[in-house]
Amino acid sequence: MKTMRFLIKSSFFICLALSLAVFSSILYLEQNINKDYKVRKGEELEFNSSVPITAVYNGAKLSQNTTDFSQVGGEYEVDLKILGIIPFSSVNVQIVDELQVVVLGHPFGMKLYTEGILVSEVTEVITQNGAINPAAKAGIKKGDYIISVNGQKVYTNEDLSGIVENSKGENMSFKILRNGTKINLKVKAEISKENGRYKIGLWVKDSSAGIGTLTFYSPATNIVCGLGHGICDEETGNLLKLNSGEIVEAEILSYEKGTVGAPGKLNGRFLYKSLGKINLNCNGGVYSKLKGKINTERIVEVAFKREIENGEAQILCTIEGDKPQLYSCKVELRASAFLSKTQNMIVTITDKKLLSLTGGIVQGMSGSPILQNGKLIGAVTHVLVDDPTKGYAIFAENMLETAQSVSEKQLKEAS
């Protein structure tokens, strides 16, 4: 009898432990599993998970024997089961052909013109009556875009200063764009004690320029893309609301080695051969319809994010002239890799030559392609200030998805 009770009690605790383990696994997978997958025609859906997961559609396992998945471009809702038995979630699966792009790694220049004028700082005006801040008093904030004044659109710093100086101290009607919402404000300029001119206490910018690295060219869409992150204002950190922009060829003239707390950078110059107008500035990079031709020798396949493994990889970047070279690195998937569209991996430079020259990742390398097992897996986006040997990287699959959605008229709506 005691033996029987012991067995029953042991069985109960074993079942309880198994139940808790299964419940924990389900909870973890629900929070961390990617909800959208791409599968090549005739391929089985696999997962980077220590727990065996089976993908089921209409009662059949998703594999090359599943005839329901024969149409390229088809999208399906697929059920997921632990050990092929316990259902815990469903995901969207799209069937695709093998996706190929031309990896680049070349430096490029960006010429950018904002939509309206970006307010980079709100300051005081020193008048005969003391310090006054007309802009702040009217409600203008850092990060706002000034679209028009008194119904007249403004495109440059000179446009704004001319209107303000000729206002004669009368109220001006400002149209402001703030977080996608247009706001009307009344602003009254004050006379500066310093030079006797009317001022409203703003520092503004109307254009910008910089150098980055091209990631890939997609022959199927004629899109070239790079940077891996959006073009943001340095003061506010917000995406620049671009009115227009252009990418051009560039070459690297020199580099500054990065150290802990002080990121290095690539120094270059524009070659002014246009590669196209910027069609999209978003968190995943800069995208442009290619103008002219590009060298298409280095054609590779884009790896799906689920194919990426922690470990050895290569980074393709240019630190001198305009000829990219491969250097060794390691990649590690972040805990939130499949839940984000950006900063999906941590990349660590291991190449002794690159470390001795640049210290690792420097500003200007953003967009540098990362390859693993002969496939493009991602692109560098940021350097870690506290450790220049490391940086963040975005999935190439995410960038390709964006490239496939770019339209000619997308810039103002999506930047």
CSV table of C-alpha atoms in Angstrom, one decimal:
chain,number,residue,atom,x,y,z
A,1,MET,CA,0.0,0.0,0.0
A,2,LYS,CA,2.8,2.4,0.9
A,3,THR,CA,4.5,1.6,-2.3
A,4,MET,CA,1.4,2.3,-4.2
A,5,ARG,CA,0.9,5.7,-2.5
A,6,PHE,CA,4.6,6.5,-3.2
A,7,LEU,CA,4.1,5.7,-6.9
A,8,ILE,CA,0.9,7.8,-7.1
A,9,LYS,CA,2.5,10.7,-5.3
A,10,SER,CA,5.7,10.4,-7.5
A,11,SER,CA,3.6,10.2,-10.6
A,12,PHE,CA,1.7,13.3,-9.5
A,13,PHE,CA,4.8,15.4,-9.0
A,14,ILE,CA,6.3,14.1,-12.3
A,15,CYS,CA,3.2,15.1,-14.1
A,16,LEU,CA,3.1,18.5,-12.4
A,17,ALA,CA,6.8,19.1,-13.3
A,18,LEU,CA,6.1,18.1,-16.9
A,19,SER,CA,3.0,20.4,-17.0
A,20,LEU,CA,5.0,23.3,-15.6
A,21,ALA,CA,7.8,22.7,-18.1
A,22,VAL,CA,5.3,22.6,-21.0
A,23,PHE,CA,3.5,25.7,-19.8
A,24,SER,CA,6.8,27.6,-19.4
A,25,SER,CA,7.9,26.5,-22.9
A,26,ILE,CA,4.6,27.6,-24.4
A,27,LEU,CA,4.8,31.0,-22.6
A,28,TYR,CA,8.4,31.5,-23.8
A,29,LEU,CA,7.6,30.5,-27.4
A,30,GLU,CA,4.5,32.7,-27.6
A,31,GLN,CA,6.6,35.7,-26.5
A,32,ASN,CA,9.6,35.1,-28.7
A,33,ILE,CA,8.4,33.2,-31.8
A,34,ASN,CA,8.4,35.2,-35.0
A,35,LYS,CA,4.8,35.7,-36.3
A,36,ASP,CA,5.8,35.9,-40.0
A,37,TYR,CA,7.9,33.5,-42.0
A,38,LYS,CA,9.0,33.0,-45.6
A,39,VAL,CA,9.5,29.5,-46.9
A,40,ARG,CA,11.1,28.5,-50.3
A,41,LYS,CA,8.8,26.4,-52.5
A,42,GLY,CA,9.0,22.8,-51.4
A,43,GLU,CA,10.9,23.6,-48.1
A,44,GLU,CA,10.1,22.6,-44.6
A,45,LEU,CA,9.5,25.4,-42.0
A,46,GLU,CA,12.2,25.1,-39.3
A,47,PHE,CA,12.7,27.0,-36.0
A,48,ASN,CA,15.7,28.1,-33.9
A,49,SER,CA,14.3,26.4,-30.8
A,50,SER,CA,15.5,23.8,-28.4
A,51,VAL,CA,11.9,22.6,-28.2
A,52,PRO,CA,10.7,20.5,-31.2
A,53,ILE,CA,8.1,22.5,-33.1
A,54,THR,CA,5.9,21.2,-35.9
A,55,ALA,CA,4.2,23.4,-38.4
A,56,VAL,CA,0.8,22.1,-39.5
A,57,TYR,CA,-1.6,23.3,-42.2
A,58,ASN,CA,-4.9,21.5,-42.9
A,59,GLY,CA,-3.8,18.6,-40.8
A,60,ALA,CA,-0.6,18.0,-42.8
A,61,LYS,CA,3.0,18.9,-41.8
A,62,LEU,CA,4.5,21.7,-43.8
A,63,SER,CA,7.1,20.0,-46.0
A,64,GLN,CA,7.9,19.3,-49.6
A,65,ASN,CA,5.1,16.7,-49.6
A,66,THR,CA,2.5,19.3,-48.7
A,67,THR,CA,0.9,20.1,-52.1
A,68,ASP,CA,-1.1,23.0,-50.6
A,69,PHE,CA,2.1,25.0,-50.6
A,70,SER,CA,2.9,24.8,-54.3
A,71,GLN,CA,2.1,28.4,-55.3
A,72,VAL,CA,4.9,30.9,-55.0
A,73,GLY,CA,3.5,34.1,-53.5
A,74,GLY,CA,0.8,32.3,-51.5
A,75,GLU,CA,0.2,33.2,-47.9
A,76,TYR,CA,-1.1,30.8,-45.3
A,77,GLU,CA,-2.0,30.7,-41.6
A,78,VAL,CA,-0.1,27.7,-40.1
A,79,ASP,CA,-0.6,26.1,-36.7
A,80,LEU,CA,2.4,25.4,-34.5
A,81,LYS,CA,2.6,22.4,-32.1
A,82,ILE,CA,5.1,21.4,-29.5
A,83,LEU,CA,6.3,17.8,-30.1
A,84,GLY,CA,3.8,17.6,-32.9
A,85,ILE,CA,1.0,17.3,-30.3
A,86,ILE,CA,0.4,20.4,-28.2
A,87,PRO,CA,-0.8,23.5,-30.1
A,88,PHE,CA,0.4,26.8,-28.8
A,89,SER,CA,0.3,29.4,-31.6
A,90,SER,CA,-0.2,30.2,-35.3
A,91,VAL,CA,2.0,32.1,-37.7
A,92,ASN,CA,1.8,33.6,-41.2
A,93,VAL,CA,3.8,31.8,-43.9
A,94,GLN,CA,4.6,33.1,-47.4
A,95,ILE,CA,5.9,30.9,-50.1
A,96,VAL,CA,8.7,32.5,-52.1
A,97,ASP,CA,11.3,31.7,-54.8
A,98,GLU,CA,15.0,31.8,-53.8
A,99,LEU,CA,15.7,35.5,-53.3
A,100,GLN,CA,18.9,36.9,-54.7
A,101,VAL,CA,20.5,40.4,-54.4
A,102,VAL,CA,23.8,42.0,-55.3
A,103,VAL,CA,25.8,42.7,-52.1
A,104,LEU,CA,27.7,45.9,-52.2
A,105,GLY,CA,29.7,47.3,-49.3
A,106,HIS,CA,30.5,50.4,-51.2
A,107,PRO,CA,30.5,53.9,-49.6
A,108,PHE,CA,27.8,56.3,-50.7
A,109,GLY,CA,26.9,59.9,-50.1
A,110,MET,CA,23.6,61.3,-49.1
A,111,LYS,CA,22.3,64.8,-49.9
A,112,LEU,CA,19.1,65.5,-47.9
A,113,TYR,CA,16.5,68.3,-47.9
A,114,THR,CA,13.9,68.4,-45.2
A,115,GLU,CA,10.2,68.9,-45.5
A,116,GLY,CA,10.0,72.5,-44.2
A,117,ILE,CA,12.7,73.6,-41.8
A,118,LEU,CA,13.7,71.5,-38.7
A,119,VAL,CA,13.9,73.3,-35.4
A,120,SER,CA,17.1,72.0,-33.8
A,121,GLU,CA,17.2,74.4,-30.8
A,122,VAL,CA,14.9,76.9,-29.1
A,123,THR,CA,16.9,79.8,-27.6
A,124,GLU,CA,16.6,83.3,-26.0
A,125,VAL,CA,16.8,86.6,-27.7
A,126,ILE,CA,18.6,89.3,-25.8
A,127,THR,CA,16.6,92.5,-26.1
A,128,GLN,CA,16.7,95.9,-24.4
A,129,ASN,CA,14.2,94.5,-21.9
A,130,GLY,CA,16.2,91.4,-21.1
A,131,ALA,CA,16.2,87.8,-22.3
A,132,ILE,CA,13.0,86.8,-24.1
A,133,ASN,CA,12.1,83.6,-25.9
A,134,PRO,CA,9.4,84.4,-28.5
A,135,ALA,CA,9.4,80.9,-30.1
A,136,ALA,CA,9.0,79.1,-26.8
A,137,LYS,CA,6.4,81.6,-25.7
A,138,ALA,CA,4.4,80.8,-28.9
A,139,GLY,CA,4.6,77.1,-28.3
A,140,ILE,CA,7.4,76.1,-30.8
A,141,LYS,CA,9.4,73.1,-29.6
A,142,LYS,CA,12.7,71.4,-30.6
A,143,GLY,CA,12.0,68.8,-33.3
A,144,ASP,CA,9.1,70.7,-34.9
A,145,TYR,CA,9.1,71.4,-38.6
A,146,ILE,CA,8.2,74.9,-39.8
A,147,ILE,CA,6.1,74.4,-43.0
A,148,SER,CA,5.0,77.9,-43.7
A,149,VAL,CA,4.8,81.4,-42.3
A,150,ASN,CA,1.9,83.7,-43.1
A,151,GLY,CA,0.8,81.2,-45.8
A,152,GLN,CA,4.2,81.3,-47.5
A,153,LYS,CA,6.0,78.0,-47.6
A,154,VAL,CA,9.6,78.0,-46.3
A,155,TYR,CA,12.3,75.7,-47.6
A,156,THR,CA,15.5,77.2,-46.4
A,157,ASN,CA,16.9,79.0,-43.4
A,158,GLU,CA,17.1,82.2,-45.6
A,159,ASP,CA,13.4,82.0,-46.3
A,160,LEU,CA,12.5,82.0,-42.6
A,161,SER,CA,15.0,84.7,-41.5
A,162,GLY,CA,13.8,87.0,-44.4
A,163,ILE,CA,10.2,86.8,-43.3
A,164,VAL,CA,11.0,87.2,-39.6
A,165,GLU,CA,13.3,90.3,-40.2
A,166,ASN,CA,10.6,92.0,-42.3
A,167,SER,CA,7.7,91.2,-39.8
A,168,LYS,CA,8.1,94.6,-38.0
A,169,GLY,CA,7.2,93.0,-34.8
A,170,GLU,CA,3.7,92.0,-36.0
A,171,ASN,CA,2.2,88.6,-35.2
A,172,MET,CA,3.2,85.9,-37.8
A,173,SER,CA,1.1,82.8,-38.5
A,174,PHE,CA,3.3,79.7,-38.3
A,175,LYS,CA,2.2,76.3,-39.6
A,176,ILE,CA,4.1,73.6,-37.6
A,177,LEU,CA,4.4,69.9,-38.2
A,178,ARG,CA,4.8,68.0,-34.9
A,179,ASN,CA,4.7,64.2,-34.7
A,180,GLY,CA,2.6,64.0,-37.9
A,181,THR,CA,0.1,66.6,-36.8
A,182,LYS,CA,-0.1,70.2,-38.2
A,183,ILE,CA,-0.4,73.0,-35.7
A,184,ASN,CA,-1.1,76.7,-36.2
A,185,LEU,CA,0.8,79.1,-33.9
A,186,LYS,CA,1.1,82.9,-33.6
A,187,VAL,CA,4.7,84.1,-33.2
A,188,LYS,CA,5.9,87.7,-32.5
A,189,ALA,CA,9.5,88.6,-33.2
A,190,GLU,CA,11.6,90.7,-30.9
A,191,ILE,CA,14.4,93.1,-31.7
A,192,SER,CA,17.8,91.7,-30.9
A,193,LYS,CA,20.0,94.1,-28.8
A,194,GLU,CA,23.1,92.6,-30.5
A,195,ASN,CA,22.3,93.6,-34.1
A,196,GLY,CA,19.0,95.4,-34.1
A,197,ARG,CA,17.3,92.7,-36.2
A,198,TYR,CA,14.0,91.0,-35.5
A,199,LYS,CA,14.5,87.4,-34.2
A,200,ILE,CA,12.4,84.7,-32.7
A,201,GLY,CA,15.0,82.6,-30.9
A,202,LEU,CA,15.4,79.5,-33.1
A,203,TRP,CA,18.3,77.4,-34.5
A,204,VAL,CA,17.0,75.6,-37.6
A,205,LYS,CA,18.3,73.4,-40.4
A,206,ASP,CA,17.0,72.8,-43.9
A,207,SER,CA,19.4,70.2,-45.3
A,208,SER,CA,22.0,67.7,-44.4
A,209,ALA,CA,24.6,65.4,-45.9
A,210,GLY,CA,26.6,62.3,-44.8
A,211,ILE,CA,28.4,59.1,-45.8
A,212,GLY,CA,27.2,55.6,-45.3
A,213,THR,CA,27.6,52.1,-46.8
A,214,LEU,CA,25.4,50.5,-49.4
A,215,THR,CA,24.0,47.1,-48.4
A,216,PHE,CA,22.6,45.5,-51.6
A,217,TYR,CA,20.9,46.0,-54.9
A,218,SER,CA,17.8,44.1,-55.7
A,219,PRO,CA,17.5,43.3,-59.5
A,220,ALA,CA,13.9,42.2,-59.1
A,221,THR,CA,12.8,45.6,-57.8
A,222,ASN,CA,15.7,47.9,-59.1
A,223,ILE,CA,16.1,49.1,-55.5
A,224,VAL,CA,19.5,49.9,-54.0
A,225,CYS,CA,19.6,50.4,-50.2
A,226,GLY,CA,22.0,51.1,-47.4
A,227,LEU,CA,22.7,52.4,-44.0
A,228,GLY,CA,20.5,49.9,-42.2
A,229,HIS,CA,18.9,52.6,-40.0
A,230,GLY,CA,17.0,55.8,-40.8
A,231,ILE,CA,18.5,59.3,-41.3
A,232,CYS,CA,17.9,61.1,-38.1
A,233,ASP,CA,18.4,64.6,-36.8
A,234,GLU,CA,21.5,64.6,-34.5
A,235,GLU,CA,19.9,66.9,-31.9
A,236,THR,CA,16.4,65.3,-31.6
A,237,GLY,CA,17.1,61.7,-32.7
A,238,ASN,CA,14.0,61.8,-34.8
A,239,LEU,CA,13.7,60.6,-38.4
A,240,LEU,CA,14.2,63.5,-40.7
A,241,LYS,CA,11.1,64.5,-42.6
A,242,LEU,CA,12.7,64.6,-46.0
A,243,ASN,CA,11.2,66.7,-48.8
A,244,SER,CA,13.8,65.3,-51.2
A,245,GLY,CA,17.1,63.5,-51.3
A,246,GLU,CA,19.7,61.9,-53.5
A,247,ILE,CA,22.4,59.2,-53.0
A,248,VAL,CA,25.7,59.5,-54.9
A,249,GLU,CA,28.9,57.5,-55.3
A,250,ALA,CA,31.6,58.3,-52.7
A,251,GLU,CA,35.1,57.3,-51.8
A,252,ILE,CA,36.8,57.0,-48.4
A,253,LEU,CA,39.8,59.2,-47.9
A,254,SER,CA,40.8,58.3,-44.3
A,255,TYR,CA,39.5,56.9,-41.1
A,256,GLU,CA,39.6,57.7,-37.4
A,257,LYS,CA,40.1,54.7,-35.1
A,258,GLY,CA,37.4,54.2,-32.5
A,259,THR,CA,38.1,53.8,-28.8
A,260,VAL,CA,36.0,53.1,-25.7
A,261,GLY,CA,33.6,56.1,-25.3
A,262,ALA,CA,34.7,57.7,-28.6
A,263,PRO,CA,33.4,56.1,-31.8
A,264,GLY,CA,35.7,56.4,-34.8
A,265,LYS,CA,34.5,57.4,-38.3
A,266,LEU,CA,35.2,57.2,-42.0
A,267,ASN,CA,36.1,60.4,-43.8
A,268,GLY,CA,35.2,60.6,-47.5
A,269,ARG,CA,34.1,62.7,-50.3
A,270,PHE,CA,31.2,62.7,-52.8
A,271,LEU,CA,32.0,61.7,-56.4
A,272,TYR,CA,28.7,63.3,-57.5
A,273,LYS,CA,27.7,60.4,-59.8
A,274,SER,CA,24.0,60.1,-58.9
A,275,LEU,CA,22.7,56.6,-58.0
A,276,GLY,CA,19.1,57.8,-57.7
A,277,LYS,CA,16.7,59.9,-55.7
A,278,ILE,CA,15.8,58.7,-52.2
A,279,ASN,CA,12.4,57.1,-52.3
A,280,LEU,CA,12.3,56.0,-48.6
A,281,ASN,CA,13.9,57.0,-45.4
A,282,CYS,CA,12.8,54.7,-42.6
A,283,ASN,CA,14.0,52.9,-39.5
A,284,GLY,CA,15.4,50.1,-41.7
A,285,GLY,CA,17.6,52.4,-43.9
A,286,VAL,CA,17.6,54.4,-47.1
A,287,TYR,CA,16.0,53.1,-50.3
A,288,SER,CA,16.3,54.4,-53.8
A,289,LYS,CA,15.3,53.4,-57.3
A,290,LEU,CA,18.6,52.8,-59.0
A,291,LYS,CA,19.6,55.4,-61.7
A,292,GLY,CA,21.9,53.9,-64.3
A,293,LYS,CA,23.9,50.6,-63.8
A,294,ILE,CA,25.7,49.0,-60.9
A,295,ASN,CA,28.3,46.2,-60.8
A,296,THR,CA,26.3,42.9,-60.4
A,297,GLU,CA,29.2,40.5,-60.0
A,298,ARG,CA,28.6,39.6,-56.3
A,299,ILE,CA,25.2,38.0,-56.4
A,300,VAL,CA,24.1,36.0,-53.3
A,301,GLU,CA,21.0,34.7,-51.8
A,302,VAL,CA,19.3,36.5,-48.8
A,303,ALA,CA,19.1,34.2,-45.8
A,304,PHE,CA,15.9,34.0,-43.9
A,305,LYS,CA,16.2,35.1,-40.3
A,306,ARG,CA,15.5,31.6,-39.0
A,307,GLU,CA,18.5,30.3,-40.9
A,308,ILE,CA,21.0,32.6,-39.1
A,309,GLU,CA,23.3,30.9,-36.6
A,310,ASN,CA,25.2,32.4,-33.7
A,311,GLY,CA,28.9,32.2,-34.7
A,312,GLU,CA,31.3,33.0,-37.4
A,313,ALA,CA,30.4,35.4,-40.2
A,314,GLN,CA,32.0,38.1,-42.5
A,315,ILE,CA,31.5,41.8,-42.9
A,316,LEU,CA,31.9,43.5,-46.3
A,317,CYS,CA,33.0,47.1,-45.9
A,318,THR,CA,35.2,49.8,-47.4
A,319,ILE,CA,37.8,51.7,-45.2
A,320,GLU,CA,39.9,53.0,-48.1
A,321,GLY,CA,38.9,54.2,-51.6
A,322,ASP,CA,35.8,52.6,-53.0
A,323,LYS,CA,36.8,48.9,-53.0
A,324,PRO,CA,35.0,46.8,-50.3
A,325,GLN,CA,36.8,43.9,-48.6
A,326,LEU,CA,35.7,41.0,-46.4
A,327,TYR,CA,36.7,40.8,-42.8
A,328,SER,CA,35.9,38.2,-40.1
A,329,CYS,CA,33.3,38.8,-37.4
A,330,LYS,CA,30.8,36.9,-35.2
A,331,VAL,CA,27.1,37.4,-34.9
A,332,GLU,CA,24.7,36.7,-32.0
A,333,LEU,CA,20.9,36.9,-32.2
A,334,ARG,CA,19.5,39.3,-29.6
A,335,ALA,CA,16.8,38.0,-27.2
A,336,SER,CA,14.2,40.2,-29.0
A,337,ALA,CA,15.6,39.4,-32.5
A,338,PHE,CA,12.3,38.2,-34.0
A,339,LEU,CA,10.1,40.8,-32.4
A,340,SER,CA,11.8,43.8,-33.9
A,341,LYS,CA,12.4,45.2,-37.4
A,342,THR,CA,15.8,46.7,-36.5
A,343,GLN,CA,18.8,45.9,-34.3
A,344,ASN,CA,18.2,42.2,-34.5
A,345,MET,CA,21.8,41.0,-33.9
A,346,ILE,CA,25.0,41.9,-32.2
A,347,VAL,CA,28.0,41.8,-34.5
A,348,THR,CA,31.5,41.6,-33.1
A,349,ILE,CA,34.6,42.3,-35.2
A,350,THR,CA,37.2,39.6,-34.8
A,351,ASP,CA,39.4,40.4,-37.8
A,352,LYS,CA,42.9,41.4,-36.5
A,353,LYS,CA,43.6,43.7,-39.4
A,354,LEU,CA,40.4,45.6,-39.2
A,355,LEU,CA,40.7,45.9,-35.4
A,356,SER,CA,44.2,47.3,-35.7
A,357,LEU,CA,43.1,49.9,-38.3
A,358,THR,CA,39.7,51.1,-37.1
A,359,GLY,CA,39.3,49.5,-33.7
A,360,GLY,CA,36.2,47.7,-34.9
A,361,ILE,CA,33.0,49.4,-36.2
A,362,VAL,CA,33.1,53.1,-36.9
A,363,GLN,CA,30.6,55.7,-38.1
A,364,GLY,CA,30.2,55.4,-41.9
A,365,MET,CA,30.2,51.6,-41.8
A,366,SER,CA,26.4,51.6,-41.2
A,367,GLY,CA,24.9,49.4,-44.0
A,368,SER,CA,27.9,47.2,-44.4
A,369,PRO,CA,26.7,43.7,-45.5
A,370,ILE,CA,27.1,40.7,-43.2
A,371,LEU,CA,27.4,37.3,-44.8
A,372,GLN,CA,27.2,33.8,-43.3
A,373,ASN,CA,27.5,30.5,-45.2
A,374,GLY,CA,27.6,32.3,-48.5
A,375,LYS,CA,24.3,34.2,-47.8
A,376,LEU,CA,23.5,37.8,-46.9
A,377,ILE,CA,22.2,37.7,-43.3
A,378,GLY,CA,22.2,41.4,-42.4
A,379,ALA,CA,23.8,44.8,-42.2
A,380,VAL,CA,25.6,46.8,-39.5
A,381,THR,CA,23.4,49.7,-38.1
A,382,HIS,CA,25.2,51.1,-35.0
A,383,VAL,CA,28.4,50.9,-33.1
A,384,LEU,CA,28.4,50.3,-29.3
A,385,VAL,CA,30.0,53.4,-27.8
A,386,ASP,CA,31.3,51.5,-24.8
A,387,ASP,CA,32.9,48.8,-27.0
A,388,PRO,CA,33.7,49.7,-30.6
A,389,THR,CA,34.5,46.1,-31.5
A,390,LYS,CA,30.7,45.5,-31.3
A,391,GLY,CA,27.6,46.9,-32.9
A,392,TYR,CA,24.0,46.2,-33.8
A,393,ALA,CA,22.8,44.7,-37.1
A,394,ILE,CA,19.5,44.4,-38.9
A,395,PHE,CA,18.2,41.3,-40.7
A,396,ALA,CA,18.7,41.3,-44.4
A,397,GLU,CA,15.3,39.7,-44.8
A,398,ASN,CA,13.7,42.8,-43.1
A,399,MET,CA,15.5,45.1,-45.5
A,400,LEU,CA,14.5,43.0,-48.5
A,401,GLU,CA,10.8,43.2,-47.4
A,402,THR,CA,11.1,47.0,-47.3
A,403,ALA,CA,12.8,47.1,-50.7
A,404,GLN,CA,10.0,45.1,-52.2
A,405,SER,CA,7.4,47.6,-50.9
A,406,VAL,CA,9.1,50.9,-52.0
A,407,SER,CA,7.1,53.0,-54.4
A,408,GLU,CA,8.1,56.1,-56.4
A,409,LYS,CA,6.0,58.5,-54.3
A,410,GLN,CA,6.7,57.1,-50.9
A,411,LEU,CA,9.3,59.5,-49.5
A,412,LYS,CA,7.1,62.1,-47.7
A,413,GLU,CA,4.6,59.6,-46.3
A,414,ALA,CA,7.2,57.2,-44.8
A,415,SER,CA,10.1,59.3,-43.8
